[in-house]
Amino acid sequence: RTDQFADDAVVINDGIARGETSEWAVMELMTWNYILSKEAMQEASDYLLKKLVANGGETCMLDVVNPPELQRTYSSVTRNEAPGVGPHAMSMLDSETAWTSGANSVSEWMQMDLKKPESVAGVIV
């Protein structure tokens, strides 16, 4: 259940790697107070893609990629749980729980191994 968490900040391009640059930008931030189904995630992706194309972006094919837990690493996890093992180390899109860092710090991170070079057009958080 996501309503058990009291997150009050979203941080982009900030943290321990100060001074580094990136090409990330935020077009729109959408939030829900419930867990989205795969269909709802696809609808949100389709909506954002239409906005990109309407604003002069190139038409492209998007694929929602959801790597298995064993292809994910975390800076820390509550109770030091291994990825995919406990409720604090599950971050797949269709998971009933979510990753919970072991530290309350803006320097926490999650990494996904896509197994090959990929262009990433967006991230579902």
mmCIF file of C-alpha atoms in Angstrom:
data_model
loop_
_atom_site.group_PDB
_atom_site.id
_atom_site.type_symbol
_atom_site.label_atom_id
_atom_site.label_comp_id
_atom_site.label_asym_id
_atom_site.label_seq_id
_atom_site.Cartn_x
_atom_site.Cartn_y
_atom_site.Cartn_z
ATOM 1 C CA ARG A 1 0.000 0.000 0.000
ATOM 2 C CA THR A 2 1.507 3.282 -1.085
ATOM 3 C CA ASP A 3 -0.647 5.371 1.252
ATOM 4 C CA GLN A 4 1.525 4.297 4.202
ATOM 5 C CA PHE A 5 4.389 6.531 3.099
ATOM 6 C CA ALA A 6 4.676 10.264 3.672
ATOM 7 C CA ASP A 7 7.003 11.352 0.880
ATOM 8 C CA ASP A 8 6.961 15.112 0.513
ATOM 9 C CA ALA A 9 9.676 15.858 -2.019
ATOM 10 C CA VAL A 10 10.767 14.949 -5.524
ATOM 11 C CA VAL A 11 14.405 15.674 -6.325
ATOM 12 C CA ILE A 12 15.730 15.729 -9.888
ATOM 13 C CA ASN A 13 19.369 16.292 -10.897
ATOM 14 C CA ASP A 14 20.514 16.746 -7.314
ATOM 15 C CA GLY A 15 22.209 14.655 -4.674
ATOM 16 C CA ILE A 16 25.752 13.412 -4.133
ATOM 17 C CA ALA A 17 26.853 13.996 -7.740
ATOM 18 C CA ARG A 18 26.729 17.787 -7.533
ATOM 19 C CA GLY A 19 28.369 19.547 -10.438
ATOM 20 C CA GLU A 20 27.518 16.795 -12.931
ATOM 21 C CA THR A 21 25.202 17.651 -15.787
ATOM 22 C CA SER A 22 22.513 15.564 -17.413
ATOM 23 C CA GLU A 23 20.030 15.854 -20.217
ATOM 24 C CA TRP A 24 17.089 14.972 -17.982
ATOM 25 C CA ALA A 25 14.179 17.345 -17.784
ATOM 26 C CA VAL A 26 10.661 17.150 -16.416
ATOM 27 C CA MET A 27 7.793 17.673 -18.833
ATOM 28 C CA GLU A 28 4.989 16.925 -16.424
ATOM 29 C CA LEU A 29 4.629 15.327 -13.009
ATOM 30 C CA MET A 30 1.587 13.160 -12.439
ATOM 31 C CA THR A 31 0.749 11.533 -9.119
ATOM 32 C CA TRP A 32 -1.883 9.048 -8.008
ATOM 33 C CA ASN A 33 -2.893 8.082 -4.497
ATOM 34 C CA TYR A 34 -3.300 4.432 -5.463
ATOM 35 C CA ILE A 35 -1.299 1.707 -7.199
ATOM 36 C CA LEU A 36 -1.636 1.872 -10.983
ATOM 37 C CA SER A 37 -2.456 -1.161 -13.090
ATOM 38 C CA LYS A 38 -0.284 -1.933 -16.114
ATOM 39 C CA GLU A 39 -3.089 -0.576 -18.304
ATOM 40 C CA ALA A 40 -3.184 2.708 -16.370
ATOM 41 C CA MET A 41 0.608 3.037 -16.683
ATOM 42 C CA GLN A 42 0.320 2.519 -20.435
ATOM 43 C CA GLU A 43 -2.448 5.154 -20.629
ATOM 44 C CA ALA A 44 -0.207 7.639 -18.799
ATOM 45 C CA SER A 45 2.680 6.831 -21.167
ATOM 46 C CA ASP A 46 0.411 7.280 -24.209
ATOM 47 C CA TYR A 47 -0.817 10.619 -22.846
ATOM 48 C CA LEU A 48 2.735 11.931 -22.379
ATOM 49 C CA LEU A 49 3.840 10.669 -25.796
ATOM 50 C CA LYS A 50 0.969 12.593 -27.424
ATOM 51 C CA LYS A 51 2.147 15.747 -25.646
ATOM 52 C CA LEU A 52 5.702 15.210 -26.926
ATOM 53 C CA VAL A 53 4.541 14.761 -30.512
ATOM 54 C CA ALA A 54 2.169 17.763 -30.252
ATOM 55 C CA ASN A 55 5.093 19.930 -29.108
ATOM 56 C CA GLY A 56 7.241 19.079 -32.118
ATOM 57 C CA GLY A 57 8.821 15.873 -30.853
ATOM 58 C CA GLU A 58 9.526 13.049 -33.248
ATOM 59 C CA THR A 59 7.146 10.123 -33.407
ATOM 60 C CA CYS A 60 8.742 7.127 -31.769
ATOM 61 C CA MET A 61 7.818 3.723 -30.499
ATOM 62 C CA LEU A 62 7.829 3.466 -26.732
ATOM 63 C CA ASP A 63 8.045 0.261 -24.797
ATOM 64 C CA VAL A 64 7.425 -0.029 -21.078
ATOM 65 C CA VAL A 65 10.447 -1.914 -19.753
ATOM 66 C CA ASN A 66 10.104 -3.642 -16.395
ATOM 67 C CA PRO A 67 13.379 -5.488 -15.616
ATOM 68 C CA PRO A 68 13.156 -8.336 -13.090
ATOM 69 C CA GLU A 69 14.187 -7.659 -9.496
ATOM 70 C CA LEU A 70 17.529 -9.431 -9.966
ATOM 71 C CA GLN A 71 18.490 -6.757 -12.538
ATOM 72 C CA ARG A 72 18.044 -3.983 -9.946
ATOM 73 C CA THR A 73 20.436 -2.670 -7.339
ATOM 74 C CA TYR A 74 19.814 -0.139 -4.580
ATOM 75 C CA SER A 75 22.044 2.163 -2.567
ATOM 76 C CA SER A 76 20.450 0.705 0.573
ATOM 77 C CA VAL A 77 17.307 -1.171 1.553
ATOM 78 C CA THR A 78 15.332 -1.211 4.800
ATOM 79 C CA ARG A 79 16.365 -4.283 6.850
ATOM 80 C CA ASN A 80 19.103 -4.962 4.243
ATOM 81 C CA GLU A 81 16.702 -7.107 2.222
ATOM 82 C CA ALA A 82 17.985 -8.551 -1.044
ATOM 83 C CA PRO A 83 16.222 -7.422 -4.262
ATOM 84 C CA GLY A 84 12.979 -9.326 -4.755
ATOM 85 C CA VAL A 85 13.127 -10.980 -1.332
ATOM 86 C CA GLY A 86 11.338 -8.696 1.106
ATOM 87 C CA PRO A 87 8.663 -6.035 0.815
ATOM 88 C CA HIS A 88 11.228 -3.204 0.977
ATOM 89 C CA ALA A 89 13.279 -4.425 -1.997
ATOM 90 C CA MET A 90 10.637 -4.852 -4.678
ATOM 91 C CA SER A 91 10.323 -2.146 -7.325
ATOM 92 C CA MET A 92 8.822 -3.789 -10.392
ATOM 93 C CA LEU A 93 5.898 -1.871 -11.884
ATOM 94 C CA ASP A 94 3.409 -4.601 -10.961
ATOM 95 C CA SER A 95 4.781 -5.165 -7.450
ATOM 96 C CA GLU A 96 2.398 -4.779 -4.523
ATOM 97 C CA THR A 97 5.149 -3.033 -2.553
ATOM 98 C CA ALA A 98 7.947 -0.609 -3.354
ATOM 99 C CA TRP A 99 11.638 -0.074 -2.689
ATOM 100 C CA THR A 100 12.250 1.596 0.646
ATOM 101 C CA SER A 101 15.752 2.927 1.201
ATOM 102 C CA GLY A 102 17.583 2.059 4.380
ATOM 103 C CA ALA A 103 18.559 5.698 4.924
ATOM 104 C CA ASN A 104 16.625 8.946 4.898
ATOM 105 C CA SER A 105 18.907 10.780 2.477
ATOM 106 C CA VAL A 106 18.672 12.459 -0.953
ATOM 107 C CA SER A 107 21.737 10.453 -1.994
ATOM 108 C CA GLU A 108 19.786 7.173 -2.189
ATOM 109 C CA TRP A 109 19.438 5.617 -5.636
ATOM 110 C CA MET A 110 18.071 2.658 -7.601
ATOM 111 C CA GLN A 111 19.773 1.256 -10.712
ATOM 112 C CA MET A 112 18.300 -1.038 -13.370
ATOM 113 C CA ASP A 113 20.373 -3.154 -15.744
ATOM 114 C CA LEU A 114 18.614 -3.108 -19.125
ATOM 115 C CA LYS A 115 21.155 -5.656 -20.468
ATOM 116 C CA LYS A 116 21.863 -3.578 -23.584
ATOM 117 C CA PRO A 117 22.209 0.102 -24.486
ATOM 118 C CA GLU A 118 18.768 1.712 -24.570
ATOM 119 C CA SER A 119 17.433 5.225 -25.039
ATOM 120 C CA VAL A 120 15.299 6.058 -22.008
ATOM 121 C CA ALA A 121 12.445 8.430 -22.793
ATOM 122 C CA GLY A 122 10.854 8.494 -19.358
ATOM 123 C CA VAL A 123 10.741 6.998 -15.916
ATOM 124 C CA ILE A 124 7.734 5.941 -13.871
ATOM 125 C CA VAL A 125 8.318 6.797 -10.228
#
